[in-house]
Coordinates of C-alpha atoms and ligand atoms in Angstrom, one line a residue:
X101 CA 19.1 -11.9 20.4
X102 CA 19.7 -13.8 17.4
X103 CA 17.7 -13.4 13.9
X104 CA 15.7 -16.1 14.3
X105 CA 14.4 -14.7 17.8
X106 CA 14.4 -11.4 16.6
X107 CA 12.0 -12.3 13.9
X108 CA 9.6 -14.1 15.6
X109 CA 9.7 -11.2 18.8
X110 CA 9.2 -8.8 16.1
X111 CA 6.7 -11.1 14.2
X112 CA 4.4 -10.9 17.3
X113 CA 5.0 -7.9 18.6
X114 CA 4.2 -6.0 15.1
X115 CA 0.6 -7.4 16.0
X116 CA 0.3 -5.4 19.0
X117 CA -2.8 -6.2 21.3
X118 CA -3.5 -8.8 18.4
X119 CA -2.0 -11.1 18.9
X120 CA -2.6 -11.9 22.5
X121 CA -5.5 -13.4 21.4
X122 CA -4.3 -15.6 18.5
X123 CA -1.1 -16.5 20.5
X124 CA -2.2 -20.2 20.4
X125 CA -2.2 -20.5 17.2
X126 CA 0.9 -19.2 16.0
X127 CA 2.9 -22.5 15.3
X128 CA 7.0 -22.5 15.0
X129 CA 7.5 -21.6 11.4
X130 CA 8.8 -23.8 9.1
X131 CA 9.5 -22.4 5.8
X132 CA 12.0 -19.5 6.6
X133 CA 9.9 -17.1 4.6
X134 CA 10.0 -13.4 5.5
X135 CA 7.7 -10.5 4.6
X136 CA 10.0 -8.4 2.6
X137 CA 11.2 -5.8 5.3
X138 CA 12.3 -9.6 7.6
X139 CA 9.7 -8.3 10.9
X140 CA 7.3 -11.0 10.1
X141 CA 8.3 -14.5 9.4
X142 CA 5.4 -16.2 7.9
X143 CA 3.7 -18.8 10.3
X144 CA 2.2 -21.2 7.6
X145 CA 3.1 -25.2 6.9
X146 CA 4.7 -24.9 3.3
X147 CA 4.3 -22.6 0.4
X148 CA 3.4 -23.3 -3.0
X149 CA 4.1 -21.7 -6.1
X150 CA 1.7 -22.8 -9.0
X151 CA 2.6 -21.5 -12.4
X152 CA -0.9 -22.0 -14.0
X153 CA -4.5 -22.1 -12.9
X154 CA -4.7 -25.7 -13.3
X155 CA -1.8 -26.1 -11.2
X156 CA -3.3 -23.2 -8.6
X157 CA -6.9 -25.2 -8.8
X158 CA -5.4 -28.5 -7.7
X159 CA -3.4 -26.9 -4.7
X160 CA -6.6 -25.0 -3.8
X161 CA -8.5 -28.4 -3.8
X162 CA -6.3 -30.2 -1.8
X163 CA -4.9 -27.8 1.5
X164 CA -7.4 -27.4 4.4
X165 CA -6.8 -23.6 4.7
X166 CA -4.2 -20.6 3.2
X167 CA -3.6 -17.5 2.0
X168 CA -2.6 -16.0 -1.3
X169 CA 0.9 -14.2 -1.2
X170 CA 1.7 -11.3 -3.5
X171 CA 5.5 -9.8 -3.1
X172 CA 5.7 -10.0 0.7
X173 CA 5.3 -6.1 1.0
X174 CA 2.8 -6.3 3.7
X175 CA 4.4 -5.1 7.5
X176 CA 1.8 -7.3 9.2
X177 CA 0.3 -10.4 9.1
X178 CA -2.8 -9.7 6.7
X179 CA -0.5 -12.5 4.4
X180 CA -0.1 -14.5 7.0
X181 CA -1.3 -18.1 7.9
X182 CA -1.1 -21.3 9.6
X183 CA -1.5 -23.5 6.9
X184 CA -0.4 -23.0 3.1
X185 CA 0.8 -19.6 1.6
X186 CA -0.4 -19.8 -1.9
X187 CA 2.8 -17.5 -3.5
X188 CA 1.6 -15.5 -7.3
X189 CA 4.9 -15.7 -8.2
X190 CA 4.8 -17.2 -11.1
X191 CA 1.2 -15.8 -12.1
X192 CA 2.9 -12.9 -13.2
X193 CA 2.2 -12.1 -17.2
X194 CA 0.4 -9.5 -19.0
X195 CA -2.4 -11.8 -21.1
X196 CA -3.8 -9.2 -23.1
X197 CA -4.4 -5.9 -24.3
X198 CA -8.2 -4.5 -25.0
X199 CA -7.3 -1.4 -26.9
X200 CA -11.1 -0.8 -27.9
X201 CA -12.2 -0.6 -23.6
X202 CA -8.3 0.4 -23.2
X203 CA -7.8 -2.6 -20.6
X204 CA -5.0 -4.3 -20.0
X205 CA -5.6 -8.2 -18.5
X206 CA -3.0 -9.2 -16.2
X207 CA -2.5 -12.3 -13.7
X208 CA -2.5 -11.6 -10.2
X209 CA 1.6 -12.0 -9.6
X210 CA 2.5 -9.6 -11.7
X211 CA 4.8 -6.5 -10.0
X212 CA 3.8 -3.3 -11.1
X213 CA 7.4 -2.6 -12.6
X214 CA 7.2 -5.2 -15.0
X215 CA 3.8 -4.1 -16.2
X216 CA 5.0 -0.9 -16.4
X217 CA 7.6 -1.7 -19.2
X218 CA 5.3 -4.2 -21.0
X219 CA 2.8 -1.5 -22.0
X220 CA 4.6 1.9 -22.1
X221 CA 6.9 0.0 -24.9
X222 CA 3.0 -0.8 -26.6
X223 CA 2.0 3.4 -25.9
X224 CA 0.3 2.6 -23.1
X225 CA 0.0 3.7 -19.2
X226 CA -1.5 3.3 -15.8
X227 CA -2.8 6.4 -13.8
X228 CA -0.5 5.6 -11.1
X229 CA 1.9 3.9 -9.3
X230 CA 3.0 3.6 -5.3
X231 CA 6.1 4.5 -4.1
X232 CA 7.5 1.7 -5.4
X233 CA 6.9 -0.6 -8.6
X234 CA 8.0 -4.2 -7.0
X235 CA 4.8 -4.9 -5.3
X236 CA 2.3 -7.7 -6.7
X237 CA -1.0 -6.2 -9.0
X238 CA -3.5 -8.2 -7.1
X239 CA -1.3 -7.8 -3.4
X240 CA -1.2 -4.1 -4.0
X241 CA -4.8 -4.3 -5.0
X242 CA -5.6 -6.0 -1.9
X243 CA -4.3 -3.7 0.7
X244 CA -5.7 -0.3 -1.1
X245 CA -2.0 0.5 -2.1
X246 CA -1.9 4.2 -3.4
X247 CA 0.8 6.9 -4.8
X248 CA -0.3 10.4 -4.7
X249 CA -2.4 12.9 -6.6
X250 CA -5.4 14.4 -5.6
X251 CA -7.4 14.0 -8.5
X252 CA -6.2 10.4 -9.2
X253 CA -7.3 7.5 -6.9
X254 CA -5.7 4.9 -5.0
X255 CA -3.8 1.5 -7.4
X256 CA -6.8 -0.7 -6.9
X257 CA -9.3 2.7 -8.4
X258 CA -8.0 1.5 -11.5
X259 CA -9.3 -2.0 -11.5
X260 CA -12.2 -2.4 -14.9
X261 CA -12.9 -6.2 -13.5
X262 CA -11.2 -9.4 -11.5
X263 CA -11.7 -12.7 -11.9
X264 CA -11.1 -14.8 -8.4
X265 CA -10.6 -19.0 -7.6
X266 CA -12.6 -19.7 -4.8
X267 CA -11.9 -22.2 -2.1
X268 CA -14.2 -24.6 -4.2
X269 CA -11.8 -24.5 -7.3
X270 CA -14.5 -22.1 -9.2
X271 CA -13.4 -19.1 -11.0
X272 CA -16.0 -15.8 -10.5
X273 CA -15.6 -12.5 -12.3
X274 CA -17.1 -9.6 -11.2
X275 CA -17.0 -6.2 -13.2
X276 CA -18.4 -2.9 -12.9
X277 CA -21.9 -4.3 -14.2
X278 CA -21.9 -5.9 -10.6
X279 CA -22.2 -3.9 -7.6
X280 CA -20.1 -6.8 -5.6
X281 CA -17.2 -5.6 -7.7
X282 CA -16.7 -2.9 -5.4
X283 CA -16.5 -5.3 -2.8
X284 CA -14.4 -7.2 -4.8
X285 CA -11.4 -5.5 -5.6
X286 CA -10.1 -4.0 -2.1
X287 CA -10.5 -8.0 -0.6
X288 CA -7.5 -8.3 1.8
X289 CA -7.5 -12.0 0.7
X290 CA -10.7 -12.5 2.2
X291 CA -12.9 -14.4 -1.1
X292 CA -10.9 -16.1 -2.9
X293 CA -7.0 -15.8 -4.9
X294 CA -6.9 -13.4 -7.5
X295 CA -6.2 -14.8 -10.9
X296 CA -6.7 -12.3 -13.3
X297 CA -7.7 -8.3 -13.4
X298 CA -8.7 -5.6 -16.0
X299 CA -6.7 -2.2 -15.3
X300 CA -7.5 0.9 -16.9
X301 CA -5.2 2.0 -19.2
X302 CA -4.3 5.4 -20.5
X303 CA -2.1 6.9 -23.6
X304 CA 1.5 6.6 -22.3
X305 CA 3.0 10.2 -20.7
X306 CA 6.0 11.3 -19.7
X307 CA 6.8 12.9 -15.8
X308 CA 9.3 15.3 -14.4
X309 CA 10.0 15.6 -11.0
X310 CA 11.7 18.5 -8.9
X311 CA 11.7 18.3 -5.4
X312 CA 11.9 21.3 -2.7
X313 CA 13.1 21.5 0.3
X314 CA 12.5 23.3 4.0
X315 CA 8.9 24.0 3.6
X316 CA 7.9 25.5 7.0
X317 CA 4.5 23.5 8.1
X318 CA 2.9 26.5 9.0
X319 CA 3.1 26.8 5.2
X320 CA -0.2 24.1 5.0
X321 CA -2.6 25.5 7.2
X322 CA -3.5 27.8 4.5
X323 CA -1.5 26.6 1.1
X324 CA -2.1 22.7 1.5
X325 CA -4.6 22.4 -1.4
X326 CA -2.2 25.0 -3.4
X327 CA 1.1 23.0 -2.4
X328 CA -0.9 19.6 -3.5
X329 CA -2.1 21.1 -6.6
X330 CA 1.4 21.7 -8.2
X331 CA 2.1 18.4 -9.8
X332 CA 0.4 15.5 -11.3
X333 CA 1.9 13.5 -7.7
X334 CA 2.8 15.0 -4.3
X335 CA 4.3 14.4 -1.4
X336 CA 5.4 15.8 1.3
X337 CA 8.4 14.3 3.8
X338 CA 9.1 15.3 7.1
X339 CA 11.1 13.8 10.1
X340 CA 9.0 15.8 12.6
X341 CA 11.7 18.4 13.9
X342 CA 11.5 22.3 13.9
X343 CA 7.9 22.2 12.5
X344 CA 9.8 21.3 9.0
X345 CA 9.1 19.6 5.8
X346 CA 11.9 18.4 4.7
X347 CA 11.2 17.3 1.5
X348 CA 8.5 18.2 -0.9
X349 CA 8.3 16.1 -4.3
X350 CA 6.2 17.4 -7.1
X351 CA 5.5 15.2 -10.4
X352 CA 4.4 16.8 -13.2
X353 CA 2.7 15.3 -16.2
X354 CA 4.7 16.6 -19.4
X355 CA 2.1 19.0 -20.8
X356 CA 0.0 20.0 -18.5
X357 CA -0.5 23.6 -17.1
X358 CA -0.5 23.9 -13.3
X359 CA -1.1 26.3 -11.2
X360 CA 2.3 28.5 -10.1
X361 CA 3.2 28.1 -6.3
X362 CA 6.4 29.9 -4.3
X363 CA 6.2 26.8 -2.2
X364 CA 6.2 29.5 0.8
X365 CA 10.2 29.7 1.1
X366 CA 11.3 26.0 0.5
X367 CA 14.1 25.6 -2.1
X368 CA 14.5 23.7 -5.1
X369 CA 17.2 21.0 -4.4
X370 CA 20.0 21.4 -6.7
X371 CA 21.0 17.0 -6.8
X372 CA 18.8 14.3 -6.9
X373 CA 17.8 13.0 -3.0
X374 CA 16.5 10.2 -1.1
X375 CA 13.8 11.4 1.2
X376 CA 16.2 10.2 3.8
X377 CA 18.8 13.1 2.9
X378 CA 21.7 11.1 4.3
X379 CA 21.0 8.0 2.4
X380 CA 22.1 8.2 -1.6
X381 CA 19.6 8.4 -4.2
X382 CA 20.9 5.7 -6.1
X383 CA 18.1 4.1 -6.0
X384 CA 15.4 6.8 -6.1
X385 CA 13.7 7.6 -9.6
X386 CA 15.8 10.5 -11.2
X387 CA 14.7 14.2 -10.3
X388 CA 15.8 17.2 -11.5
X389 CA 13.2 18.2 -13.6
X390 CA 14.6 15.5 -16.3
X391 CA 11.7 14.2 -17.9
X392 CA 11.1 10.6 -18.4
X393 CA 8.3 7.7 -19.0
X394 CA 5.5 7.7 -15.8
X395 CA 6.5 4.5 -14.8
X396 CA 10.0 5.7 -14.2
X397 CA 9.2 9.0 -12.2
X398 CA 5.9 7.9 -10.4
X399 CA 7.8 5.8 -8.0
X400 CA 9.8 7.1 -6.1
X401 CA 12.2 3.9 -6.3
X402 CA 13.5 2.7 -8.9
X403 CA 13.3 -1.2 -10.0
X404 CA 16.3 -2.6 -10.4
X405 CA 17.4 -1.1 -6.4
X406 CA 16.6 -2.2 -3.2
X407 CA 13.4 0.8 -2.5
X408 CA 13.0 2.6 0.5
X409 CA 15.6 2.2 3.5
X410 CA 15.4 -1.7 3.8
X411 CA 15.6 -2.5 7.8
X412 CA 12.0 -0.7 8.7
X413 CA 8.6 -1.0 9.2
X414 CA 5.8 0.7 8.2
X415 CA 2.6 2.5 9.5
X416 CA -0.1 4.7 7.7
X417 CA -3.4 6.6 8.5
X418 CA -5.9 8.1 6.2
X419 CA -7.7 10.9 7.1
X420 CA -10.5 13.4 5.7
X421 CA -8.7 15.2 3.3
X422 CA -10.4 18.5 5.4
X423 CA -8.4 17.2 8.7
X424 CA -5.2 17.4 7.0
X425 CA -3.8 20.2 8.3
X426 CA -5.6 19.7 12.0
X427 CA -3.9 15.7 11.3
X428 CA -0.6 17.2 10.8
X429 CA -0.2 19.2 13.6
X430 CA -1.7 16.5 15.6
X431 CA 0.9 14.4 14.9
X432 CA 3.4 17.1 14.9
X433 CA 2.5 17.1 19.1
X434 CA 4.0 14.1 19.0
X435 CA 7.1 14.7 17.9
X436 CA 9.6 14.4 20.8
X437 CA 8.3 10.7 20.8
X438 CA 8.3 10.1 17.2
X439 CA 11.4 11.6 15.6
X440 CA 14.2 8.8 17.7
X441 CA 12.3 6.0 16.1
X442 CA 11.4 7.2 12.8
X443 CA 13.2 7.6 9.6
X444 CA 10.8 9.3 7.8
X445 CA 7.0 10.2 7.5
X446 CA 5.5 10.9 4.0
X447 CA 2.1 12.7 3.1
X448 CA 0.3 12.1 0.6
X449 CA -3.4 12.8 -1.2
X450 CA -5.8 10.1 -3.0
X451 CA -9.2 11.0 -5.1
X452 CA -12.3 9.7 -3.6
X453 CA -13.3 5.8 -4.8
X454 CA -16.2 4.0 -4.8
X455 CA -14.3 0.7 -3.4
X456 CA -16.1 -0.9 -0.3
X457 CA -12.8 -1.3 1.8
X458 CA -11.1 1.4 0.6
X459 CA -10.4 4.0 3.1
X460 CA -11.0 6.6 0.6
X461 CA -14.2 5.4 -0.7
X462 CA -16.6 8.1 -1.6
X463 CA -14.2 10.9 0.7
X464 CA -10.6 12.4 -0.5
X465 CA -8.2 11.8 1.8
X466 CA -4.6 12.3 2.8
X467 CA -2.4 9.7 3.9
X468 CA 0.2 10.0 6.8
X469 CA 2.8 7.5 6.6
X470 CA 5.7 6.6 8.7
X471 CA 8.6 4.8 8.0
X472 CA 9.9 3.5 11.7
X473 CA 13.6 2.3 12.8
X474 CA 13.2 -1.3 12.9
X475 CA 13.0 -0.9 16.8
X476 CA 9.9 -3.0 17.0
X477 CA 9.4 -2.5 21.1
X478 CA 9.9 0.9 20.9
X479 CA 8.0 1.6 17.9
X480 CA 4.8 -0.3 19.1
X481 CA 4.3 1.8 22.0
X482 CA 4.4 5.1 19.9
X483 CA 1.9 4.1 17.1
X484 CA -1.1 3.8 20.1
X485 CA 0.0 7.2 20.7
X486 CA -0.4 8.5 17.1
X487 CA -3.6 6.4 17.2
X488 CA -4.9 8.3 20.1
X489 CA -4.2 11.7 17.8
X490 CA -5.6 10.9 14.8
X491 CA -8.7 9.0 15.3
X492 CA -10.9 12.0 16.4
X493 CA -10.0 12.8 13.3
X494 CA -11.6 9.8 11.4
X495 CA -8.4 8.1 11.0
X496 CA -8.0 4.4 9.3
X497 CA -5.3 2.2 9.1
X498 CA -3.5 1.3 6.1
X499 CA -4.3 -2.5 5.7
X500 CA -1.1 -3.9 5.0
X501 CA 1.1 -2.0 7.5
X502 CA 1.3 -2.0 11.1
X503 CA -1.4 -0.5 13.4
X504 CA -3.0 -1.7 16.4
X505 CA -6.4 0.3 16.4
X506 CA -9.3 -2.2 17.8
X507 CA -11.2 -3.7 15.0
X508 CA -14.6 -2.2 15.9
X509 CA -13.1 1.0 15.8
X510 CA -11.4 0.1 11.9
X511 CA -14.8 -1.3 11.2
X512 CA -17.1 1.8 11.8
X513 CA -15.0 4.0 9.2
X514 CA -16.4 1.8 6.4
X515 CA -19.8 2.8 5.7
X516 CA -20.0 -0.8 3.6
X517 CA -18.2 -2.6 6.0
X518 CA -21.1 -5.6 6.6
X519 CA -21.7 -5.6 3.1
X520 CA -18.0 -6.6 2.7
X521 CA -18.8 -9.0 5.5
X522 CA -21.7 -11.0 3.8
X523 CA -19.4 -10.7 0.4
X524 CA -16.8 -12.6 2.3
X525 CA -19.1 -15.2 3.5
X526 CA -20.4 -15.7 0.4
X527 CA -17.6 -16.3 -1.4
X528 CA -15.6 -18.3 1.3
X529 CA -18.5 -19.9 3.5
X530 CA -16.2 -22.4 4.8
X531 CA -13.3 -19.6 6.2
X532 CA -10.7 -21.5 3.9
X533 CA -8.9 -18.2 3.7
X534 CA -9.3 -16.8 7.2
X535 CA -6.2 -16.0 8.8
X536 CA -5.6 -14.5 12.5
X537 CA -5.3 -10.6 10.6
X538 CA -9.5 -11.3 9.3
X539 CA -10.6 -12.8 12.4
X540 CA -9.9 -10.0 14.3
X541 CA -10.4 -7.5 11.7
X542 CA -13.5 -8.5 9.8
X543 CA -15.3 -11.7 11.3
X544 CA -14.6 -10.2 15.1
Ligands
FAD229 C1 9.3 -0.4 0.7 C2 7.8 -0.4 0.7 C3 7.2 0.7 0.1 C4 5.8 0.7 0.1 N1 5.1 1.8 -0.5 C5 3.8 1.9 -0.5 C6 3.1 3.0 -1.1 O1 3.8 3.8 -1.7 N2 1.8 3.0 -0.9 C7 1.1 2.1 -0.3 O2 -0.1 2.2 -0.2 N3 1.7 1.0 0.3 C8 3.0 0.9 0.2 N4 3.6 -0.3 0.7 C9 2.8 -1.3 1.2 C10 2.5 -2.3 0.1 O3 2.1 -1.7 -1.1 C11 1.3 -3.2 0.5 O4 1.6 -3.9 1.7 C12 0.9 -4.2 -0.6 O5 -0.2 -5.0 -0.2 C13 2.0 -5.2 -0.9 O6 1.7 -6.0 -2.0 P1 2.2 -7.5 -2.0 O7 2.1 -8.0 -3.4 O8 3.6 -7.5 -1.4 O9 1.2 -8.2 -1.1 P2 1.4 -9.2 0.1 O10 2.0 -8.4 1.2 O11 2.1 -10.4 -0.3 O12 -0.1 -9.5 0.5 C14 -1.0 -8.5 0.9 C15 -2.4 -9.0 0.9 O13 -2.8 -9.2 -0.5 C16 -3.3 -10.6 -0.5 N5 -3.0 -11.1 -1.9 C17 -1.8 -11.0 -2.5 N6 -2.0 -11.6 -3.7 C18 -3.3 -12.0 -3.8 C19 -4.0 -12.7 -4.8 N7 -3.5 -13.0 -6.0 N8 -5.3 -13.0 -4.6 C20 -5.9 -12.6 -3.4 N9 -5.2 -12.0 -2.4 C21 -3.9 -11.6 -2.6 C22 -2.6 -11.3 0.6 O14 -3.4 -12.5 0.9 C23 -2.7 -10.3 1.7 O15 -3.9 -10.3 2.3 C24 5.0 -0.4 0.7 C25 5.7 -1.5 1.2 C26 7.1 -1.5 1.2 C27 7.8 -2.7 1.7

């Protein structure tokens, strides 16, 4: 099979039971783009990459239909379209800093890394960061994109206000004065492009991180609030064999006082690591206990490297942080099936929200996420199987990674979910930015 077959075969097979029924739309692409892992190879006409809003009104005016792109992050086709990917590229600055409401106002395009340097060199900081800092502020917004830390929330939590272009060329701002904001912020690029957003900003700290390894899981069904409670961040890697975590990362705020934990007979690791042992840490954030600014420690990746392990997809579930343990294990059953596909799962915790879409709004929950082979056949008939697992226990799908859990099922976990459904018609009453991924996900 060549690349070109293999991206399109893994393009619509990384839809599962999706895409059956948007098959006939799905045109021969065009433009060569790839999502950034290379499974999905964007279906749309042409892409455009306007560098002001003048420039992004004009395109907006003049294309039948589209889709804003962030950094290509996504592992399915919520980015996707048919007709004209909008790219934020080259929306990426800071504009300004509020230091009275201690906001910072940044275009849409802007990758977290880059932010991340711009105001810790000012004394400033964000509450948190995802695994890694290359991903777009209003993409990453878009999806619900989270780190870990049980009393911090998820990337988008951090949002103070957004301004959007709709399809009609207007700009709209909502902030927290307007209860649609919360059905603004997590949109999936359903209303409009994201021009602009107010983030929360904080005094500028500096992280350590140490990380431990061989943590039996039995370890959790007792200590898993103490084990999350000893840093600032946690997470928790495991490849699913001999009832092991592998890995356990803790990142601690310089300064604060946390509560002591043996971590239940796991070791500290005496060299830096990838979560993937075998693969060097070159490009991971540095460990060791050696402190350094939060946007350097945070991430697990750092942003001058390729993150992560490059050739992969990517799945995740939320559950009720009270299932965790019951989730684990659940998925744990699985793990004859999972381990010969998967390069590594990581756990994580988020703080409750009050963002419509949002899987953690007004709940805490963990996150289980796995990083797959990129064996796209194979891998697409185990994630129905975790699915099976983990939805007694209220799971939900990450919304920019792969799942194929039926949309009324997605649907019924978000308590707001029609009021996110009259938002979108509002804002976009003539579908301009409704791809296959919100047809069957919102407007089925
Ligand atoms: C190596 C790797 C590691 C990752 N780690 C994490 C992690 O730690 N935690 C986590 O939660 N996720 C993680 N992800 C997933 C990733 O954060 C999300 O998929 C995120 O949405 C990617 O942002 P993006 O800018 O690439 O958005 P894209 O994939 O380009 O777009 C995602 C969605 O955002 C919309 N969008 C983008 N820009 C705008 C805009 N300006 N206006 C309106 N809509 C817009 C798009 O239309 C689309 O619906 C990871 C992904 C990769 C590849």
């Amino acid at each position: 099979m060549n690349r070109q077959e293999f991206l399109q075969k893994s393009s619509l097979l990384a839809l599962g039971s999706a895409i059956l029924a948007f098959s006939s739309s799905f045109k021969t692409p065009d433009t060569g783009l790839t999502n950034w892992a290379g499974n999905l190879r964007y279906s749309a006409k042409n892409v455009v990459y306007p560098t002001t809003i003048e420039e992004l009104r004009a395109k907006v005016l003049k294309i039948k239909g589209g889709k804003a792109l962030g950094s290509q992050h996504s592992f399915n086709t919520v980015a996707d379209t048919t007709e004209t990917l909008i790219s934020t590229s080259k929306l990426n600055k800071v504009l300004s800093i509020d230091k009275d409401k201690m906001w910072v106002w940044v275009e849409g395009g802007i990758k977290y890394g880059t932010l991340g340097l711009y105001i810790d060199e000012r004394g400033y900081a964000i509450h948190n960061l995802a695994s890694l800092p290359h991903i777009s502020v209003a993409g990453a917004c878009a999806t619900a994109t989270h780190g870990s830390g049980g009393k911090t929330g998820n990337l988008s939590s951090a949002v103070r206000a957004i301004e959007l272009m709709k399809s009609d060329g207007t700009l709209v701002q909502f902030d927290q004065t307007n209860p649609e904001f919360y059905g603004a912020v997590v949109n999936i690029g359903a209303l409009g492009i994201v021009t602009k957003l107010a983030l929360a900003i904080q005094p500028t700290f500096q992280v350590t991180q140490e990380v431990y390894e061989n943590l039996p899981m039995s370890a959790l069904e007792h200590h898993f609030d103490e084990i999350y409670a000893a840093g600032y961040s946690v997470s928790m890697f495991t490849h699913w064999l001999d009832k092991n975590i592998n890995q356990v990362w803790v990142k601690k705020k310089v300064g604060d006082v946390v509560p002591k934990t043996n971590f239940y007979g796991a070791t500290p690791a005496t060299t830096n690591l990838h979560p993937i042992k075998v693969n060097s840490p070159v490009n991971c954030t540095d460990q060791m206990g050696v402190p350094g600014p939060w946007y350097e420690r945070l991430p697990h990746f750092k942003m001058g490297f390729t993150p992560s392990n490059g050739a992969e997809l990517q799945t995740e579930f939320f559950v009720p942080r009270e299932n965790a343990y019951k989730a684990i294990m659940a998925v744990e059953s699985l793990h004859e099936i999972i381990s010969p596909v998967l390069f590594v799962t990581e756990v994580r915790s988020i703080a409750a929200d009050e963002l419509w879409l949002s899987p953690a709004y007004k709940k805490e929950v963990i996150a289980i996420h796995f990083t797959w082979k990129q064996e796209v056949e194979k891998v697409m008939k185990v994630i129905p199987q975790v699915e099976a697992k983990l939805s007694p226990l209220g799971a939900m799908p990450h919304w920019g990674k792969i799942f194929t859990m039926p949309a009324a099922e997605v649907q019924s976990r978000y308590p707001k979910f029609k009021d996110f459904l009259a938002l979108a018609k509002k804002m976009d009453p003539q579908g301009k930015w409704k791809n296959a991924f919100l047809q069957r996900n919102i407007y089925s």
